[in-house]
């Protein structure tokens, strides 16, 4: 099968929530030695964008979204070891807390950010989803993190990213951590508005962004 065909099939597999098709084409991508991150970004994630738009316009409903998410996760199960094996760097570059903010249970993008950072030599502490600002800060303190990376997928949960930064300020801890933000509705403008230290449009951008920030330490 051609690379373009595989990527197209991966998009379709997510849109249709077809786990078998997602697995079959992910395996085909690996057999062809396609870059696993490209397989995620140019295949699976594009499918998610399509189904997300269909959900937004009322053409599909929550069950379809869940099936798409399950197909995505199944494919990630076999891609994750490949991602980790291919680029693993052993230099210790810093500790990053990765989590989704309060009220938000979307974890797929956050997981990818964590995996990509791990492959680039960062120590990643994944604190999961629906995290209260205080819990995030406590976790950062506990693991002596350098960076707090906040994911958020809904416009309604964007204020929770702001809340983390405000709480850090209230606790006189703002200078101790770099805070970076990302996720579907998040933009550079929003990052500037809430006084975040950085924004990454996609997981691929996170390592360079963090390396640049760590250079300022
Ligand atoms: C899959 C999905 C779900 C799944 C989530 C499964 C899971 N385990 O994560 C399920 C079905 C559970 C779900 C539930 C809901 N969802 Co939903 N969901 C989606 C969907 C289709 C895809 C999200 C996704 O996984 N994308 C793929 C990943 C790879 O992309 P990503 O998360 O954006 O991450 C990339 C980048 O953004 C970046 N990134 C992400 N985080 C970070 C962080 C940092 C620091 C950096 C640097 C980068 C970065 O890197 C990633 C890889 O490149 C989106 C639509 C969309 N296009 O986003 C809707 C969407 C986010 N959901 C939506 C809604 C409304 C809901 C529900 C409220 C539905 C309901 N009625 O119950 C619930 C919310 C529950 C809650 N409280 O959180 C809306 C949100 C609308 C809004 N208000 O903004 C969307 C936009 C759909 C739509 N068009 O209406 N959802």
mmCIF file of C-alpha atoms and ligand atoms in Angstrom:
data_model
loop_
_atom_site.group_PDB
_atom_site.id
_atom_site.type_symbol
_atom_site.label_atom_id
_atom_site.label_comp_id
_atom_site.label_asym_id
_atom_site.label_seq_id
_atom_site.Cartn_x
_atom_site.Cartn_y
_atom_site.Cartn_z
ATOM 1 C CA UNK A 1 0.000 0.000 0.000
ATOM 2 C CA UNK A 2 1.177 3.553 -0.735
ATOM 3 C CA UNK A 3 1.919 5.948 2.121
ATOM 4 C CA UNK A 4 -0.802 8.379 1.030
ATOM 5 C CA UNK A 5 -3.333 5.548 0.953
ATOM 6 C CA UNK A 6 -2.378 4.464 4.462
ATOM 7 C CA UNK A 7 -2.742 7.995 5.808
ATOM 8 C CA UNK A 8 -6.092 8.351 4.071
ATOM 9 C CA UNK A 9 -7.248 5.028 5.535
ATOM 10 C CA UNK A 10 -6.160 6.148 8.978
ATOM 11 C CA UNK A 11 -8.279 9.297 8.667
ATOM 12 C CA UNK A 12 -11.258 7.188 7.545
ATOM 13 C CA UNK A 13 -10.736 4.642 10.327
ATOM 14 C CA UNK A 14 -11.011 7.348 12.988
ATOM 15 C CA UNK A 15 -13.976 9.080 11.354
ATOM 16 C CA UNK A 16 -15.777 5.747 11.170
ATOM 17 C CA UNK A 17 -14.593 4.643 14.604
ATOM 18 C CA UNK A 18 -13.275 1.466 13.015
ATOM 19 C CA UNK A 19 -10.680 0.077 15.422
ATOM 20 C CA UNK A 20 -9.719 -2.870 13.200
ATOM 21 C CA UNK A 21 -9.091 -0.578 10.248
ATOM 22 C CA UNK A 22 -7.057 1.779 12.459
ATOM 23 C CA UNK A 23 -4.909 -1.097 13.715
ATOM 24 C CA UNK A 24 -4.441 -2.652 10.307
ATOM 25 C CA UNK A 25 -3.280 0.615 8.754
ATOM 26 C CA UNK A 26 -1.108 1.559 11.715
ATOM 27 C CA UNK A 27 0.660 -1.792 11.336
ATOM 28 C CA UNK A 28 1.024 -1.150 7.616
ATOM 29 C CA UNK A 29 2.545 2.265 8.386
ATOM 30 C CA UNK A 30 5.038 0.675 10.780
ATOM 31 C CA UNK A 31 5.929 -2.034 8.292
ATOM 32 C CA UNK A 32 6.681 0.690 5.740
ATOM 33 C CA UNK A 33 8.803 2.400 8.403
ATOM 34 C CA UNK A 34 6.760 5.559 8.226
ATOM 35 C CA UNK A 35 7.595 8.092 10.946
ATOM 36 C CA UNK A 36 5.273 7.211 13.849
ATOM 37 C CA UNK A 37 4.711 10.870 14.726
ATOM 38 C CA UNK A 38 3.765 11.628 11.144
ATOM 39 C CA UNK A 39 1.374 8.679 11.275
ATOM 40 C CA UNK A 40 -0.293 10.306 14.279
ATOM 41 C CA UNK A 41 -0.328 13.890 13.040
ATOM 42 C CA UNK A 42 -1.089 13.317 9.354
ATOM 43 C CA UNK A 43 -3.405 10.340 9.805
ATOM 44 C CA UNK A 44 -5.115 9.713 13.137
ATOM 45 C CA UNK A 45 -5.268 13.347 14.298
ATOM 46 C CA UNK A 46 -6.701 14.526 10.998
ATOM 47 C CA UNK A 47 -9.460 11.959 11.404
ATOM 48 C CA UNK A 48 -10.170 13.411 14.849
ATOM 49 C CA UNK A 49 -10.475 16.895 13.362
ATOM 50 C CA UNK A 50 -13.013 15.631 10.846
ATOM 51 C CA UNK A 51 -15.184 13.797 13.396
ATOM 52 C CA UNK A 52 -14.878 16.795 15.739
ATOM 53 C CA UNK A 53 -16.302 19.064 13.063
ATOM 54 C CA UNK A 54 -19.102 16.594 12.336
ATOM 55 C CA UNK A 55 -19.928 16.504 16.048
ATOM 56 C CA UNK A 56 -19.826 20.305 16.230
ATOM 57 C CA UNK A 57 -22.327 20.610 13.398
ATOM 58 C CA UNK A 58 -24.627 17.934 14.845
ATOM 59 C CA UNK A 59 -23.997 15.334 12.135
ATOM 60 C CA UNK A 60 -22.705 12.746 14.630
ATOM 61 C CA UNK A 61 -23.209 12.309 18.370
ATOM 62 C CA UNK A 62 -21.278 11.273 21.472
ATOM 63 C CA UNK A 63 -21.213 7.499 20.746
ATOM 64 C CA UNK A 64 -19.453 8.155 17.421
ATOM 65 C CA UNK A 65 -16.964 10.430 19.183
ATOM 66 C CA UNK A 66 -16.243 7.710 21.721
ATOM 67 C CA UNK A 67 -15.736 5.106 19.006
ATOM 68 C CA UNK A 68 -13.319 7.447 17.238
ATOM 69 C CA UNK A 69 -11.436 7.985 20.511
ATOM 70 C CA UNK A 70 -11.242 4.235 21.126
ATOM 71 C CA UNK A 71 -9.900 3.576 17.635
ATOM 72 C CA UNK A 72 -7.333 6.360 18.147
ATOM 73 C CA UNK A 73 -6.226 4.904 21.474
ATOM 74 C CA UNK A 74 -5.919 1.371 20.081
ATOM 75 C CA UNK A 75 -3.645 2.662 17.319
ATOM 76 C CA UNK A 76 -1.603 4.641 19.858
ATOM 77 C CA UNK A 77 -1.012 1.451 21.860
ATOM 78 C CA UNK A 78 1.101 0.063 19.027
ATOM 79 C CA UNK A 79 2.581 3.406 17.996
ATOM 80 C CA UNK A 80 3.758 4.461 21.434
ATOM 81 C CA UNK A 81 6.578 1.889 21.789
ATOM 82 C CA UNK A 82 7.757 2.814 18.291
ATOM 83 C CA UNK A 83 7.702 6.510 19.127
ATOM 84 C CA UNK A 84 9.688 5.807 22.249
ATOM 85 C CA UNK A 85 12.203 3.503 20.582
ATOM 86 C CA UNK A 86 12.942 5.674 17.585
ATOM 87 C CA UNK A 87 14.006 8.924 19.146
ATOM 88 C CA UNK A 88 14.867 8.121 22.695
ATOM 89 C CA UNK A 89 17.431 10.587 23.959
ATOM 90 C CA UNK A 90 19.107 9.958 27.238
ATOM 91 C CA UNK A 91 20.223 13.444 28.227
ATOM 92 C CA UNK A 92 18.157 14.721 31.130
ATOM 93 C CA UNK A 93 16.609 17.973 29.980
ATOM 94 C CA UNK A 94 14.162 18.793 32.761
ATOM 95 C CA UNK A 95 10.985 17.639 34.452
ATOM 96 C CA UNK A 96 7.608 18.415 32.952
ATOM 97 C CA UNK A 97 4.201 18.049 34.589
ATOM 98 C CA UNK A 98 1.669 17.254 31.878
ATOM 99 C CA UNK A 99 -2.044 17.430 32.605
ATOM 100 C CA UNK A 100 -5.470 18.421 31.358
ATOM 101 C CA UNK A 101 -7.171 21.187 33.305
ATOM 102 C CA UNK A 102 -10.200 21.123 35.571
ATOM 103 C CA UNK A 103 -13.529 20.181 33.990
ATOM 104 C CA UNK A 104 -11.885 18.666 30.931
ATOM 105 C CA UNK A 105 -11.498 14.909 30.391
ATOM 106 C CA UNK A 106 -9.872 14.951 26.933
ATOM 107 C CA UNK A 107 -6.554 13.126 27.232
ATOM 108 C CA UNK A 108 -5.472 12.003 23.774
ATOM 109 C CA UNK A 109 -3.526 15.143 22.824
ATOM 110 C CA UNK A 110 -2.038 15.447 26.307
ATOM 111 C CA UNK A 111 -0.816 11.849 26.117
ATOM 112 C CA UNK A 112 0.886 12.520 22.784
ATOM 113 C CA UNK A 113 2.610 15.612 24.179
ATOM 114 C CA UNK A 114 3.872 13.509 27.107
ATOM 115 C CA UNK A 115 5.148 10.730 24.863
ATOM 116 C CA UNK A 116 6.928 13.128 22.505
ATOM 117 C CA UNK A 117 8.598 14.909 25.416
ATOM 118 C CA UNK A 118 9.738 11.601 26.886
ATOM 119 C CA UNK A 119 11.366 10.626 23.617
ATOM 120 C CA UNK A 120 13.277 13.907 23.656
ATOM 121 C CA UNK A 121 14.825 13.295 27.054
ATOM 122 C CA UNK A 122 12.418 15.044 29.400
ATOM 123 C CA UNK A 123 11.189 13.494 32.621
ATOM 124 C CA UNK A 124 7.424 13.524 32.252
ATOM 125 C CA UNK A 125 4.986 13.339 35.122
ATOM 126 C CA UNK A 126 1.529 12.743 33.667
ATOM 127 C CA UNK A 127 -1.149 13.790 36.131
ATOM 128 C CA UNK A 128 -4.101 12.827 33.972
ATOM 129 C CA UNK A 129 -7.256 14.836 33.328
ATOM 130 C CA UNK A 130 -9.689 17.105 35.176
ATOM 131 C CA UNK A 131 -7.033 18.593 37.439
ATOM 132 C CA UNK A 132 -7.769 21.330 39.901
ATOM 133 C CA UNK A 133 -5.251 24.218 39.806
ATOM 134 C CA UNK A 134 -4.072 23.470 43.318
ATOM 135 C CA UNK A 135 -3.527 19.785 42.578
ATOM 136 C CA UNK A 136 -1.440 20.683 39.516
ATOM 137 C CA UNK A 137 0.733 22.999 41.597
ATOM 138 C CA UNK A 138 1.089 20.471 44.404
ATOM 139 C CA UNK A 139 2.188 17.853 41.881
ATOM 140 C CA UNK A 140 4.703 20.294 40.401
ATOM 141 C CA UNK A 141 6.105 20.992 43.854
ATOM 142 C CA UNK A 142 6.236 17.299 44.713
ATOM 143 C CA UNK A 143 8.138 16.298 41.582
ATOM 144 C CA UNK A 144 10.311 19.417 41.561
ATOM 145 C CA UNK A 145 9.177 20.154 38.047
ATOM 146 C CA UNK A 146 10.644 22.840 35.808
ATOM 147 C CA UNK A 147 7.700 23.093 33.458
ATOM 148 C CA UNK A 148 3.921 22.838 33.802
ATOM 149 C CA UNK A 149 2.290 21.844 30.503
ATOM 150 C CA UNK A 150 -1.470 22.373 30.453
ATOM 151 C CA UNK A 151 -3.809 20.842 27.926
ATOM 152 C CA UNK A 152 -7.389 21.960 27.352
ATOM 153 C CA UNK A 153 -9.782 20.991 24.574
ATOM 154 C CA UNK A 154 -12.842 23.104 25.253
ATOM 155 C CA UNK A 155 -13.483 26.833 25.188
ATOM 156 C CA UNK A 156 -15.346 26.354 28.467
ATOM 157 C CA UNK A 157 -12.269 24.970 30.229
ATOM 158 C CA UNK A 158 -9.759 27.515 28.899
ATOM 159 C CA UNK A 159 -10.250 29.717 32.017
ATOM 160 C CA UNK A 160 -8.898 26.808 34.086
ATOM 161 C CA UNK A 161 -5.498 27.321 32.408
ATOM 162 C CA UNK A 162 -5.618 30.950 33.505
ATOM 163 C CA UNK A 163 -6.551 29.846 37.008
ATOM 164 C CA UNK A 164 -3.372 27.777 37.314
ATOM 165 C CA UNK A 165 -1.242 30.818 36.489
ATOM 166 C CA UNK A 166 -3.216 33.057 38.854
ATOM 167 C CA UNK A 167 -2.933 30.515 41.656
ATOM 168 C CA UNK A 168 0.824 30.277 41.105
ATOM 169 C CA UNK A 169 0.970 34.076 41.404
ATOM 170 C CA UNK A 170 -1.086 34.044 44.597
ATOM 171 C CA UNK A 171 1.233 31.431 46.080
ATOM 172 C CA UNK A 172 4.317 33.418 45.065
ATOM 173 C CA UNK A 173 5.433 30.500 42.912
ATOM 174 C CA UNK A 174 4.992 32.031 39.463
ATOM 175 C CA UNK A 175 8.730 32.483 38.866
ATOM 176 C CA UNK A 176 9.507 28.930 39.847
ATOM 177 C CA UNK A 177 7.849 27.280 36.832
ATOM 178 C CA UNK A 178 7.505 27.834 33.133
ATOM 179 C CA UNK A 179 3.883 27.308 32.171
ATOM 180 C CA UNK A 180 3.086 26.251 28.625
ATOM 181 C CA UNK A 181 -0.373 25.773 27.179
ATOM 182 C CA UNK A 182 -1.946 23.916 24.267
ATOM 183 C CA UNK A 183 -4.981 22.032 23.018
ATOM 184 C CA UNK A 184 -7.652 22.558 20.350
ATOM 185 C CA UNK A 185 -9.064 26.030 21.147
ATOM 186 C CA UNK A 186 -5.826 27.432 22.611
ATOM 187 C CA UNK A 187 -3.912 30.051 20.626
ATOM 188 C CA UNK A 188 -0.780 32.159 21.008
ATOM 189 C CA UNK A 189 -3.068 35.136 21.715
ATOM 190 C CA UNK A 190 -4.694 33.267 24.586
ATOM 191 C CA UNK A 191 -1.281 32.242 25.921
ATOM 192 C CA UNK A 192 -0.182 35.908 25.855
ATOM 193 C CA UNK A 193 -3.416 37.054 27.464
ATOM 194 C CA UNK A 194 -3.068 34.720 30.447
ATOM 195 C CA UNK A 195 0.656 35.374 30.798
ATOM 196 C CA UNK A 196 1.750 31.811 29.936
ATOM 197 C CA UNK A 197 5.397 31.294 29.030
ATOM 198 C CA UNK A 198 4.678 29.473 25.820
ATOM 199 C CA UNK A 199 2.184 27.914 23.451
ATOM 200 C CA UNK A 200 2.503 24.869 21.216
ATOM 201 C CA UNK A 201 0.102 24.260 18.361
ATOM 202 C CA UNK A 202 1.007 20.610 18.221
ATOM 203 C CA UNK A 203 2.937 18.033 20.236
ATOM 204 C CA UNK A 204 5.819 18.312 17.755
ATOM 205 C CA UNK A 205 6.401 21.906 18.882
ATOM 206 C CA UNK A 206 6.589 21.140 22.599
ATOM 207 C CA UNK A 207 10.227 19.930 22.901
ATOM 208 C CA UNK A 208 11.753 22.931 21.085
ATOM 209 C CA UNK A 209 9.544 25.305 23.029
ATOM 210 C CA UNK A 210 10.630 23.829 26.337
ATOM 211 C CA UNK A 211 14.289 23.652 25.380
ATOM 212 C CA UNK A 212 14.165 27.349 24.555
ATOM 213 C CA UNK A 213 12.557 28.164 27.909
ATOM 214 C CA UNK A 214 15.016 26.014 29.843
ATOM 215 C CA UNK A 215 17.830 27.942 28.159
ATOM 216 C CA UNK A 216 16.533 31.073 29.920
ATOM 217 C CA UNK A 217 16.826 29.488 33.372
HETATM 218 C C1 LIG B 1 -12.262 12.638 21.062
HETATM 219 C C2 LIG B 1 -13.147 13.710 21.624
HETATM 220 C C3 LIG B 1 -13.865 13.411 22.784
HETATM 221 C C4 LIG B 1 -13.690 12.114 23.551
HETATM 222 C C5 LIG B 1 -12.414 12.239 24.421
HETATM 223 C C6 LIG B 1 -11.734 10.907 24.630
HETATM 224 C C7 LIG B 1 -10.425 11.070 25.350
HETATM 225 N N1 LIG B 1 -10.102 10.041 26.086
HETATM 226 O O1 LIG B 1 -9.721 12.074 25.246
HETATM 227 C C8 LIG B 1 -15.006 12.064 24.390
HETATM 228 C C9 LIG B 1 -16.052 11.341 23.588
HETATM 229 C C10 LIG B 1 -14.907 11.459 25.785
HETATM 230 C C11 LIG B 1 -15.368 13.564 24.420
HETATM 231 C C12 LIG B 1 -16.187 14.107 25.381
HETATM 232 C C13 LIG B 1 -16.657 15.421 25.298
HETATM 233 N N2 LIG B 1 -16.422 16.313 24.318
HETATM 234 CO CO1 LIG B 1 -15.059 16.084 22.972
HETATM 235 N N3 LIG B 1 -14.005 15.958 21.443
HETATM 236 C C14 LIG B 1 -13.240 14.996 20.985
HETATM 237 C C15 LIG B 1 -12.600 15.458 19.650
HETATM 238 C C16 LIG B 1 -13.404 14.843 18.504
HETATM 239 C C17 LIG B 1 -11.150 15.117 19.439
HETATM 240 C C18 LIG B 1 -10.163 15.532 20.544
HETATM 241 C C19 LIG B 1 -8.868 14.808 20.293
HETATM 242 O O2 LIG B 1 -8.555 13.832 20.966
HETATM 243 N N4 LIG B 1 -8.120 15.249 19.246
HETATM 244 C C20 LIG B 1 -6.869 14.590 18.811
HETATM 245 C C21 LIG B 1 -5.670 15.132 19.591
HETATM 246 C C22 LIG B 1 -4.394 14.452 19.104
HETATM 247 O O3 LIG B 1 -5.581 16.507 19.339
HETATM 248 P P1 LIG B 1 -5.486 17.616 20.489
HETATM 249 O O4 LIG B 1 -6.099 17.137 21.736
HETATM 250 O O5 LIG B 1 -5.876 18.928 19.938
HETATM 251 O O6 LIG B 1 -3.912 17.661 20.814
HETATM 252 C C23 LIG B 1 -2.929 18.094 19.902
HETATM 253 C C24 LIG B 1 -2.605 19.594 20.007
HETATM 254 O O7 LIG B 1 -3.724 20.385 20.372
HETATM 255 C C25 LIG B 1 -1.480 19.668 20.979
HETATM 256 N N5 LIG B 1 -1.743 19.794 22.407
HETATM 257 C C26 LIG B 1 -2.753 19.322 23.175
HETATM 258 N N6 LIG B 1 -2.577 19.643 24.445
HETATM 259 C C27 LIG B 1 -1.417 20.317 24.532
HETATM 260 C C28 LIG B 1 -0.749 20.859 25.621
HETATM 261 C C29 LIG B 1 0.456 21.530 25.419
HETATM 262 C C30 LIG B 1 1.164 22.113 26.585
HETATM 263 C C31 LIG B 1 0.996 21.651 24.100
HETATM 264 C C32 LIG B 1 2.252 22.385 23.873
HETATM 265 C C33 LIG B 1 0.318 21.099 23.010
HETATM 266 C C34 LIG B 1 -0.867 20.441 23.234
HETATM 267 O O8 LIG B 1 -0.779 18.453 20.760
HETATM 268 C C35 LIG B 1 -1.659 17.394 20.375
HETATM 269 C C36 LIG B 1 -0.988 16.554 19.310
HETATM 270 O O9 LIG B 1 -0.472 17.341 18.291
HETATM 271 C C37 LIG B 1 -12.773 17.011 19.757
HETATM 272 C C38 LIG B 1 -12.788 17.771 18.450
HETATM 273 C C39 LIG B 1 -11.440 18.355 18.099
HETATM 274 N N7 LIG B 1 -11.202 18.542 16.830
HETATM 275 O O10 LIG B 1 -10.642 18.669 18.951
HETATM 276 C C40 LIG B 1 -14.092 17.104 20.558
HETATM 277 C C41 LIG B 1 -14.398 18.365 21.357
HETATM 278 C C42 LIG B 1 -13.143 18.881 22.040
HETATM 279 N N8 LIG B 1 -15.333 17.865 22.360
HETATM 280 C C43 LIG B 1 -16.300 18.691 22.617
HETATM 281 C C44 LIG B 1 -17.330 18.469 23.574
HETATM 282 C C45 LIG B 1 -18.440 19.518 23.620
HETATM 283 C C46 LIG B 1 -17.328 17.339 24.413
HETATM 284 C C47 LIG B 1 -18.339 17.013 25.515
HETATM 285 C C48 LIG B 1 -18.812 18.199 26.384
HETATM 286 C C49 LIG B 1 -19.530 16.294 24.844
HETATM 287 C C50 LIG B 1 -20.712 15.994 25.742
HETATM 288 N N9 LIG B 1 -21.840 16.547 25.348
HETATM 289 O O11 LIG B 1 -20.577 15.316 26.731
HETATM 290 C C51 LIG B 1 -17.552 15.980 26.349
HETATM 291 C C52 LIG B 1 -16.662 16.706 27.361
HETATM 292 C C53 LIG B 1 -16.455 16.033 28.614
HETATM 293 C C54 LIG B 1 -15.480 16.841 29.483
HETATM 294 N N10 LIG B 1 -15.951 17.330 30.600
HETATM 295 O O12 LIG B 1 -14.328 17.014 29.127
HETATM 296 C C55 LIG B 1 -16.179 19.953 21.803
HETATM 297 C C56 LIG B 1 -15.719 21.154 22.637
HETATM 298 C C57 LIG B 1 -16.446 22.419 22.258
HETATM 299 C C58 LIG B 1 -15.976 23.583 23.076
HETATM 300 N N11 LIG B 1 -16.736 23.978 24.040
HETATM 301 O O13 LIG B 1 -14.933 24.088 22.850
HETATM 302 C C59 LIG B 1 -15.225 19.519 20.634
HETATM 303 C C60 LIG B 1 -14.351 20.644 20.069
HETATM 304 C C61 LIG B 1 -16.129 18.922 19.516
HETATM 305 C C62 LIG B 1 -16.972 19.975 18.811
HETATM 306 N N12 LIG B 1 -16.585 20.408 17.622
HETATM 307 O O14 LIG B 1 -17.968 20.401 19.335
HETATM 308 N N13 LIG B 1 -14.774 14.235 23.400
#
